[in-house]
PDB file of C-alpha atoms in Angstrom:
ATOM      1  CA  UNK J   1     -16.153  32.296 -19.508  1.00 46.00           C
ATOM      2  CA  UNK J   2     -15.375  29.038 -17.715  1.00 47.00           C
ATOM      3  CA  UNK J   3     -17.220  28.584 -14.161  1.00 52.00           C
ATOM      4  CA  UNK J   4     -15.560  28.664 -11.089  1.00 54.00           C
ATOM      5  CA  UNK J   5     -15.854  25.027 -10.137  1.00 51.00           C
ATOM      6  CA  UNK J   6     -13.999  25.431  -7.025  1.00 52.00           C
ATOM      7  CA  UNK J   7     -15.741  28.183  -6.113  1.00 51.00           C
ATOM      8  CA  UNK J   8     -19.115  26.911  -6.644  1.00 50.00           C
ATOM      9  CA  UNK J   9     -18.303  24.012  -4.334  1.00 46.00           C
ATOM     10  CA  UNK J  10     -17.255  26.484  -1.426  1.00 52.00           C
ATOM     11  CA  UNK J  11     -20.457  28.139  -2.060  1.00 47.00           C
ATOM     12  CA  UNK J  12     -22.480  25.032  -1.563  1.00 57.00           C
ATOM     13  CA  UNK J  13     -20.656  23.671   1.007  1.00 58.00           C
ATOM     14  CA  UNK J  14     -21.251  26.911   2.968  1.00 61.00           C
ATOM     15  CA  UNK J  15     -25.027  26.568   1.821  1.00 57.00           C
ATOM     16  CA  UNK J  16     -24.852  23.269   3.726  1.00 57.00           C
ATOM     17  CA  UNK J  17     -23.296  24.307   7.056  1.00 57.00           C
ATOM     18  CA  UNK J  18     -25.787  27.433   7.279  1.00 63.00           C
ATOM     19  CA  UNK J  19     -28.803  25.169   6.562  1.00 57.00           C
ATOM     20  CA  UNK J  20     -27.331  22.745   9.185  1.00 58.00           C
ATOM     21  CA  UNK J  21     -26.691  25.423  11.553  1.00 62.00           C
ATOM     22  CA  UNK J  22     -30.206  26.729  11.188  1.00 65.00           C
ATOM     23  CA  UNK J  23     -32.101  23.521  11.724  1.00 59.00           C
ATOM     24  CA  UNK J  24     -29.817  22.900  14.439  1.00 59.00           C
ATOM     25  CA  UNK J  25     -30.616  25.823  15.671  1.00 63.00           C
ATOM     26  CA  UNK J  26     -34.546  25.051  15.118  1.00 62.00           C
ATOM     27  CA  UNK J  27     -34.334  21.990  16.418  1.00 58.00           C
ATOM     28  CA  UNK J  28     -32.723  23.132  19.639  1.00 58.00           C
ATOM     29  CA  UNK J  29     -35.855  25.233  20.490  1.00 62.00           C
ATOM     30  CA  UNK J  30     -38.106  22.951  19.720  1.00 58.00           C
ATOM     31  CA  UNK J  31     -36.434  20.403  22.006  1.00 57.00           C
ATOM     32  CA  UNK J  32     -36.604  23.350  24.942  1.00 58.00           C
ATOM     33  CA  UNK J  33     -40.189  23.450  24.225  1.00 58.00           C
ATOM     34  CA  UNK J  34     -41.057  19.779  24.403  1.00 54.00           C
ATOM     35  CA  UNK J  35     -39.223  19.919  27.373  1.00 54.00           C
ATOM     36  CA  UNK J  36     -40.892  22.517  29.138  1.00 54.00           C
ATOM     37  CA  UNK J  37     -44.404  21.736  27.768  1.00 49.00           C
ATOM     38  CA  UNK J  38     -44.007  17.606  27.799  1.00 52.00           C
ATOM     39  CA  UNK J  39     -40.831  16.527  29.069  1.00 55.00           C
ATOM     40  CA  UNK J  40     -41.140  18.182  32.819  1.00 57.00           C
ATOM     41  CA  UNK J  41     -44.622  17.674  33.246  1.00 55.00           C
ATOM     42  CA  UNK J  42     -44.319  13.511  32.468  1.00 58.00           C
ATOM     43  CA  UNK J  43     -41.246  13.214  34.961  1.00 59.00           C
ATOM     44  CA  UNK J  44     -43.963  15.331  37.331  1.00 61.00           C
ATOM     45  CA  UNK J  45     -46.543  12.611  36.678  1.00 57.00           C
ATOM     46  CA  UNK J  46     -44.211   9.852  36.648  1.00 58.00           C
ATOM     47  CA  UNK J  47     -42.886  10.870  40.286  1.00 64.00           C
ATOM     48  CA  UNK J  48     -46.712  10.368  41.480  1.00 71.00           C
ATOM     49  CA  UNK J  49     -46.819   6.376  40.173  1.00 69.00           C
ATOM     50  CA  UNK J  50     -50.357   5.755  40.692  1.00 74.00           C
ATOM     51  CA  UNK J  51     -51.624   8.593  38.946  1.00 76.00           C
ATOM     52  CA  UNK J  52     -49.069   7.615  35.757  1.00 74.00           C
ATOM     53  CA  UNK J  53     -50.806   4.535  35.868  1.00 76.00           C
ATOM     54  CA  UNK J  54     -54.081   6.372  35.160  1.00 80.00           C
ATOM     55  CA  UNK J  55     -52.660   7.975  32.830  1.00 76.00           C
ATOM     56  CA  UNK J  56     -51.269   5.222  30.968  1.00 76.00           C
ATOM     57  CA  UNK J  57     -54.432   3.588  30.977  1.00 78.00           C
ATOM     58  CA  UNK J  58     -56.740   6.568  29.451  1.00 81.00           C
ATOM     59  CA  UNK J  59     -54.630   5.275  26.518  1.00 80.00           C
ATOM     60  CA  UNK J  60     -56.401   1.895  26.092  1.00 81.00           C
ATOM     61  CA  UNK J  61     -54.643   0.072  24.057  1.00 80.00           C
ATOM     62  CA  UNK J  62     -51.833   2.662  23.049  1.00 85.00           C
ATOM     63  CA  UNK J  63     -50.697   3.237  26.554  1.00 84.00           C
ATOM     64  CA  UNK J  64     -47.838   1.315  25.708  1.00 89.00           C
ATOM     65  CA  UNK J  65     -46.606   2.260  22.690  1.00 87.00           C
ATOM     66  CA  UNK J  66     -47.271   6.274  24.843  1.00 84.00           C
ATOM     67  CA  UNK J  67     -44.977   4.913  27.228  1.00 87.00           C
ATOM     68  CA  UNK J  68     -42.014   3.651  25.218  1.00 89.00           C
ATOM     69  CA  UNK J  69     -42.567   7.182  23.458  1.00 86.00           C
ATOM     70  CA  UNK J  70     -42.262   8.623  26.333  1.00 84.00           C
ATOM     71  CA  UNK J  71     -39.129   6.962  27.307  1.00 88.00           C
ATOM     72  CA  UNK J  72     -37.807   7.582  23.684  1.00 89.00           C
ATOM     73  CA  UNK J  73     -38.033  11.274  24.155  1.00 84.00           C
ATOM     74  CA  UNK J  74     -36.181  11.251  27.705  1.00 83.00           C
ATOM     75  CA  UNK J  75     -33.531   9.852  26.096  1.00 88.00           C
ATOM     76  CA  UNK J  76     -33.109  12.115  23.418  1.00 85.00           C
ATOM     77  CA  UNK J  77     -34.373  15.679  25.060  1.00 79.00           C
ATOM     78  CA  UNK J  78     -31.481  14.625  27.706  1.00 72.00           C
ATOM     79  CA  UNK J  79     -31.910  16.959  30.196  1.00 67.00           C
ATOM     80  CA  UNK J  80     -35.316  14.925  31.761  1.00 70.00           C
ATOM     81  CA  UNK J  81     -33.753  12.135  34.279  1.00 71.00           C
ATOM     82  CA  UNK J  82     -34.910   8.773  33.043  1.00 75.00           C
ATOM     83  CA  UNK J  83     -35.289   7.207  36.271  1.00 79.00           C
ATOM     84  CA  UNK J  84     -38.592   8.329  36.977  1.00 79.00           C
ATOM     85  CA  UNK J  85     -40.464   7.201  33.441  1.00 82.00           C
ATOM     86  CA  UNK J  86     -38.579   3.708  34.533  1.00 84.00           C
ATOM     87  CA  UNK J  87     -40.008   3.113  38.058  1.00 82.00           C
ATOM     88  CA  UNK J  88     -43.198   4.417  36.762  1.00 83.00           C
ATOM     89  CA  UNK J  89     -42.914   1.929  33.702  1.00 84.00           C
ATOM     90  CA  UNK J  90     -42.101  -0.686  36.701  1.00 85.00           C
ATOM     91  CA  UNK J  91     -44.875   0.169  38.943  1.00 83.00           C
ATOM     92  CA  UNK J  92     -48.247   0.653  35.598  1.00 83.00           C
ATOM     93  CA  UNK J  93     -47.110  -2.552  33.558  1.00 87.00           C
ATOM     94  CA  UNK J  94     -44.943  -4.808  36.348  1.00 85.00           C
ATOM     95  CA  UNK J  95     -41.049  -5.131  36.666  1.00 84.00           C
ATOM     96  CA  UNK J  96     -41.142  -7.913  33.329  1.00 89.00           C
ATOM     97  CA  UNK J  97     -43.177  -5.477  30.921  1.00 90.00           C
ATOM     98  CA  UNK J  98     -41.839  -2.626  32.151  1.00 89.00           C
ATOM     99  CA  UNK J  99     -38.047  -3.064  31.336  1.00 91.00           C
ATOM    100  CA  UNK J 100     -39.165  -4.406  28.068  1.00 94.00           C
ATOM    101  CA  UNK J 101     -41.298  -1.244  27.202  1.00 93.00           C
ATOM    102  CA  UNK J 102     -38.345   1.135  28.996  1.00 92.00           C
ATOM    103  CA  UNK J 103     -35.548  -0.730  26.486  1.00 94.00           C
ATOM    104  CA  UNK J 104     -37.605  -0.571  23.699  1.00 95.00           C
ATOM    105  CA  UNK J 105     -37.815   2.926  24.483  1.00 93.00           C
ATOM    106  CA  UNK J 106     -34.409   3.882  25.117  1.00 93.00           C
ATOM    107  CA  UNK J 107     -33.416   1.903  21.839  1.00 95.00           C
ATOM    108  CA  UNK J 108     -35.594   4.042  20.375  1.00 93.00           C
ATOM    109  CA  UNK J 109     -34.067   7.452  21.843  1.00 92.00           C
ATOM    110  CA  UNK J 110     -30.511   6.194  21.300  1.00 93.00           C
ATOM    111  CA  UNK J 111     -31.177   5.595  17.591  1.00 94.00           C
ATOM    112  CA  UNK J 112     -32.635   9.038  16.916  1.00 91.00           C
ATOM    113  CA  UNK J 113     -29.914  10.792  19.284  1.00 92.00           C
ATOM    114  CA  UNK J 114     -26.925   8.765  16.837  1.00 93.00           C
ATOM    115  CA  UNK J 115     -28.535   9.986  14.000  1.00 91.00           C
ATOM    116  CA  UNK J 116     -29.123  13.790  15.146  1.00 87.00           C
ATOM    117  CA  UNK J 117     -25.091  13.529  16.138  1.00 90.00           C
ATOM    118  CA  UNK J 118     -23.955  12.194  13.168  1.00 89.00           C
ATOM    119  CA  UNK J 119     -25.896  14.567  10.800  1.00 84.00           C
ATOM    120  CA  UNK J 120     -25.252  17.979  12.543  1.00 81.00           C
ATOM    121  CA  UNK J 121     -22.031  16.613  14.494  1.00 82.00           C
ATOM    122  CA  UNK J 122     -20.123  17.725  17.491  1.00 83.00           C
ATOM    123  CA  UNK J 123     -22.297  21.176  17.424  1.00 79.00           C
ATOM    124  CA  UNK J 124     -25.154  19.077  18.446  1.00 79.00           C
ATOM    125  CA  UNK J 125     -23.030  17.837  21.144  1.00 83.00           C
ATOM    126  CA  UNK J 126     -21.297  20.846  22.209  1.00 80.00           C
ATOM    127  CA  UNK J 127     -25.187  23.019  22.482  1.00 76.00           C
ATOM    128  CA  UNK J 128     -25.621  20.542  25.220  1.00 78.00           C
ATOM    129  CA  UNK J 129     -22.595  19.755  27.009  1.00 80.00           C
ATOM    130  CA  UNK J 130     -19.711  21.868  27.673  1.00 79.00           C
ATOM    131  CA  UNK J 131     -15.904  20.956  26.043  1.00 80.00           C
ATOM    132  CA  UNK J 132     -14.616  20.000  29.478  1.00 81.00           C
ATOM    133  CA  UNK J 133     -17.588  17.171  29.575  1.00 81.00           C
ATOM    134  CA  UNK J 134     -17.083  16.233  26.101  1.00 81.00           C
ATOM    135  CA  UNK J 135     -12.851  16.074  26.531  1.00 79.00           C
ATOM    136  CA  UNK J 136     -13.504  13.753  28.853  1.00 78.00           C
ATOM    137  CA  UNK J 137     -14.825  11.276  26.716  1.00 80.00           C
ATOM    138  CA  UNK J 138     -12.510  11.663  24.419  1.00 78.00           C
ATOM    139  CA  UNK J 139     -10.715   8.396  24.882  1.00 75.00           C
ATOM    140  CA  UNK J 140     -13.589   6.682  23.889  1.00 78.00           C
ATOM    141  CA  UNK J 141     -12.580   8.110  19.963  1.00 76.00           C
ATOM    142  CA  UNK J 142      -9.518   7.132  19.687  1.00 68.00           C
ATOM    143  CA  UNK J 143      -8.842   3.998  22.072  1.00 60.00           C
ATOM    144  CA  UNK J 144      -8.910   0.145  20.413  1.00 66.00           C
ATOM    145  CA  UNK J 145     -11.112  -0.244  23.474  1.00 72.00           C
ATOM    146  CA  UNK J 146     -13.691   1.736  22.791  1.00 76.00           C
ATOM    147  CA  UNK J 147     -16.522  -0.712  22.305  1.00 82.00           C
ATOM    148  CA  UNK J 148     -15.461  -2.426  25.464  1.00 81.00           C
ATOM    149  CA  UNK J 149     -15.109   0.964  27.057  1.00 81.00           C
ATOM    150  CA  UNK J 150     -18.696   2.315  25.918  1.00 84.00           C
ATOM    151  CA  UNK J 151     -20.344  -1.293  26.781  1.00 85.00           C
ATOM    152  CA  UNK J 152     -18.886  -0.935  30.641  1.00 83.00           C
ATOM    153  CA  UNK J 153     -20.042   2.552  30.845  1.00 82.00           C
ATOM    154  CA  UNK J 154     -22.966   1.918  30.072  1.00 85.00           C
ATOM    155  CA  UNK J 155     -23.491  -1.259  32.206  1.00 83.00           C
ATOM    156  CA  UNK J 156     -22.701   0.643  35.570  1.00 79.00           C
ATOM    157  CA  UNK J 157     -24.801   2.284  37.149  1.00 75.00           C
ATOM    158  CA  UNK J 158     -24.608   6.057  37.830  1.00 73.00           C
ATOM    159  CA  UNK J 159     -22.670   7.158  34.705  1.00 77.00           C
ATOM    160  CA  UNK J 160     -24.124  10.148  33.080  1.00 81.00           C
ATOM    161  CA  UNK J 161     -25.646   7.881  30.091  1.00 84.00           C
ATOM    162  CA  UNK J 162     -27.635  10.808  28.492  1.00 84.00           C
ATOM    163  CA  UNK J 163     -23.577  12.627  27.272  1.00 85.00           C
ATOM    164  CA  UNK J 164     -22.230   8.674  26.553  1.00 88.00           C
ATOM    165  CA  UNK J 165     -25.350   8.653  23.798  1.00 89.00           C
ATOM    166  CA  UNK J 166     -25.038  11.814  22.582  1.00 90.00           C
ATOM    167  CA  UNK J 167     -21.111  11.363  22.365  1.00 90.00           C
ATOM    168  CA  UNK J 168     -21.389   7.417  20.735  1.00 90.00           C
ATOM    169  CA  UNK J 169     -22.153   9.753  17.806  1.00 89.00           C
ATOM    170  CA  UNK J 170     -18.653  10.809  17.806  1.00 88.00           C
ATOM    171  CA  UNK J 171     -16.864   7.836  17.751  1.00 87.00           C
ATOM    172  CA  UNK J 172     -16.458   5.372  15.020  1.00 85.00           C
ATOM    173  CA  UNK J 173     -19.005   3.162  16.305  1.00 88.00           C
ATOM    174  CA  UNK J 174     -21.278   1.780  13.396  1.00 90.00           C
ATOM    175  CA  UNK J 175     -25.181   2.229  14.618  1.00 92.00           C
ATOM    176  CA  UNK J 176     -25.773  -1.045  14.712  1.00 92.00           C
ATOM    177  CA  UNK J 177     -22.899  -1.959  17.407  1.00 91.00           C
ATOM    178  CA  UNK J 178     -23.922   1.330  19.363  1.00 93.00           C
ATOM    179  CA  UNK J 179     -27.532  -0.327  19.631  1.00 94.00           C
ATOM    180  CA  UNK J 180     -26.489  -4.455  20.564  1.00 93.00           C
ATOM    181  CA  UNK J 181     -24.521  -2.315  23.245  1.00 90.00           C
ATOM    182  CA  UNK J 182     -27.412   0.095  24.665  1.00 92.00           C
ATOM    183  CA  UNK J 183     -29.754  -2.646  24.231  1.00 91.00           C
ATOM    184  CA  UNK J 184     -27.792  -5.473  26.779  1.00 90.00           C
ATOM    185  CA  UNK J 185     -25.705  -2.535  29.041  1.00 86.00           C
ATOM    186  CA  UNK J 186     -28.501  -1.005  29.737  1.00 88.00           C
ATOM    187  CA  UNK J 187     -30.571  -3.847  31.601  1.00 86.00           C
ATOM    188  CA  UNK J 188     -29.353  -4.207  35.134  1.00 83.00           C
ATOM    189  CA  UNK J 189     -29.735  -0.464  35.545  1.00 83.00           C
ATOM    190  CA  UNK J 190     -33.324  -0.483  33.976  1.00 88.00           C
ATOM    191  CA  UNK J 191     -34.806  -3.758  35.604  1.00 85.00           C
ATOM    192  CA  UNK J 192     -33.075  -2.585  39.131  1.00 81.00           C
ATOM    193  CA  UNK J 193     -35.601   0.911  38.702  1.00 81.00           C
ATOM    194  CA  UNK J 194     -38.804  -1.390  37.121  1.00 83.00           C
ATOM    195  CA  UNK J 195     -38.456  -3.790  40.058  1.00 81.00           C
ATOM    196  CA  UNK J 196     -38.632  -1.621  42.479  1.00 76.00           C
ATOM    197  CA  UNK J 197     -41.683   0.283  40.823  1.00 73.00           C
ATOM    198  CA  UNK J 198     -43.055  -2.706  39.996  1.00 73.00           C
ATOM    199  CA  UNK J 199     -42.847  -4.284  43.685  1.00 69.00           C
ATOM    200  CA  UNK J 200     -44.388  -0.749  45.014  1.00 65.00           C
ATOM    201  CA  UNK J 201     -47.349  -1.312  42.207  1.00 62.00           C
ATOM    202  CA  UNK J 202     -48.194  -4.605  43.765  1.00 61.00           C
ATOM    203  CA  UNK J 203     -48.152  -3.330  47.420  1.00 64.00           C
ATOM    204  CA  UNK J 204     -44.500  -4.556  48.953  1.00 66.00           C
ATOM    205  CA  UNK J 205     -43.266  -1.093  49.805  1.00 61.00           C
ATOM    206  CA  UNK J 206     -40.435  -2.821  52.189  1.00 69.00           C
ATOM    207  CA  UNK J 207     -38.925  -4.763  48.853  1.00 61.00           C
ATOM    208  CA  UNK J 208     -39.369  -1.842  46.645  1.00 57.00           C
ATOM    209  CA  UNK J 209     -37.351   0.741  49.127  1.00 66.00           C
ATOM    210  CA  UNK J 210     -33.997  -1.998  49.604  1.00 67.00           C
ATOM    211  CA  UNK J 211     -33.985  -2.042  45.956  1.00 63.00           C
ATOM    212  CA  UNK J 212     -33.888   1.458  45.593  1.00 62.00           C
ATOM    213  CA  UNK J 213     -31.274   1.962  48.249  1.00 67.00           C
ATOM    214  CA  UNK J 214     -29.031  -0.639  46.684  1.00 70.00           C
ATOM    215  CA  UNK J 215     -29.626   1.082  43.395  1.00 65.00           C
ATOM    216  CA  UNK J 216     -28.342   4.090  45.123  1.00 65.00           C
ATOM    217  CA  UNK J 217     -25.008   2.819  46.522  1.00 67.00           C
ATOM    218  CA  UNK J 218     -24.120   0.970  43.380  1.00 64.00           C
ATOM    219  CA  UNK J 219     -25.147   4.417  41.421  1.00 62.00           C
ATOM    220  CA  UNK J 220     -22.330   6.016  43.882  1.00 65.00           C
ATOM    221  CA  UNK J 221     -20.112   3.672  43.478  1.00 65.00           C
ATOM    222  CA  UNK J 222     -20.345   3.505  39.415  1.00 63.00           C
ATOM    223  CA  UNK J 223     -19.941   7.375  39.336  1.00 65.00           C
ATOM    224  CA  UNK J 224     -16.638   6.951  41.066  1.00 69.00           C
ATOM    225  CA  UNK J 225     -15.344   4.233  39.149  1.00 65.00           C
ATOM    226  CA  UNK J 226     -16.678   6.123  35.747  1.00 65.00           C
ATOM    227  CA  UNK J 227     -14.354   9.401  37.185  1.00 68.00           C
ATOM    228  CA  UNK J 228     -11.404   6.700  37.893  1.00 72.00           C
ATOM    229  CA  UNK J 229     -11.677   5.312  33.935  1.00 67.00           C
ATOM    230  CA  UNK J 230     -11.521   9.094  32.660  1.00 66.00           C
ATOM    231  CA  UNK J 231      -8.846  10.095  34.848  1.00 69.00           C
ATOM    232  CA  UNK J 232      -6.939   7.228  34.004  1.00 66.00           C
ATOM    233  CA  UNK J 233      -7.858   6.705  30.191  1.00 62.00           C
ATOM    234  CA  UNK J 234      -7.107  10.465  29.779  1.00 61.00           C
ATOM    235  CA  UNK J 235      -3.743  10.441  31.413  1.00 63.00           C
ATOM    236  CA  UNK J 236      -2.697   7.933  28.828  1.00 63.00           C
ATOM    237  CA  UNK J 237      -3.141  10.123  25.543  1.00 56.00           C
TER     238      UNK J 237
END
């Protein structure tokens, strides 16, 4: 009797999407957990500066590779707002150190979040953001823009930068270009957070609030000019 070749390929293609399914699956809980056991309790600490700096420091030597670890994981459990680790990472190791550490981190967490996207694909996406979210990025798929798209998304400030990294995956963006983009878009908004932590660290509490309120009406303002691109990218599909 001649095998069913056709059929054994279904069979192992089904084989794959239930073993994909189930590690997504598996992987999704064991994100929650970090999250509620790590994740929360580091934002906690990193919302109390001085006492991060302690922290950091029981490490010796490692504190900073703990800290760009740290950032990693925000950037790939998501749901913890970065912000925090970042002024923290300003105020322990100075504005300079600190955005270097909090990039090296976030290149880091953007890697491992492409990766994750582009092995279980837009069910990794979808477990964490709801269609309507998603199908409003979906310009950045199919437009000959995109790269110039992603990179000024990711430049201003206030965009919701944790669904733009999960939904890079998407796109045809190669890993390297996703990375060169991450890497110089997400500066101003990184050393604007490290300099104010870092000017708090060194005792200039006047410097380190103006930065933080200018951080906050640029943040507004980028949020509205990141609905205006959707609105308008979208209407042209």
């Amino acid at each position: 009797m001649i095998p069913n070749k056709k059929r054994g390929y279904k069979m192992e293609e089904k084989q794959r999407l239930w073993l994909r399914r189930m590690i997504l699956v598996l992987s999704g809980l064991v994100c929650v957990g970090l999250c509620a056991a790590v994740g929360v309790p580091m934002v906690r600490l990193a919302r109390e500066p001085e006492l991060f700096r302690r922290w950091v420091a029981g490490f010796g030597i490692w504190g900073r590779l703990v800290y760009v670890a740290a950032v990693a994981a925000q950037v790939v459990l998501a749901v913890i707002p970065g912000e925090p680790l970042e002024l923290a990472g300003g105020y322990a190791f100075g504005a300079l150190e600190g955005t270097v550490l909090a990039l090296a981190g976030i290149i880091l967490g953007s890697a491992a979040v492409f990766g994750l996207v582009r092995w279980f694909g837009r069910g990794l996406v979808a477990a964490l953001y709801s269609e309507e979210r998603m199908d409003s990025l979906a310009f950045l798929r199919d437009s000959r823009r995109s790269r110039a798209l992603a990179f000024l998304l990711m430049t201003i400030p206030g965009t919701p930068k944790d669904l733009l990294s999960y939904f890079a995956g998407l796109t045809q963006l190669r890993l390297r270009e996703w990375l060169t983009i991450v890497a110089v878009a997400r500066i101003p908004s990184v050393i604007g957070s490290t300099c104010s932590g870092g000017a708090a660290g060194s005792g200039q509490y006047g410097l380190a609030a103006a930065v933080l309120v200018l951080t906050a009406l640029f943040s507004g303002a980028g949020l509205l000019y990141y609905r205006r691109v959707c609105r308008e990218e979208s209407s042209t599909k």
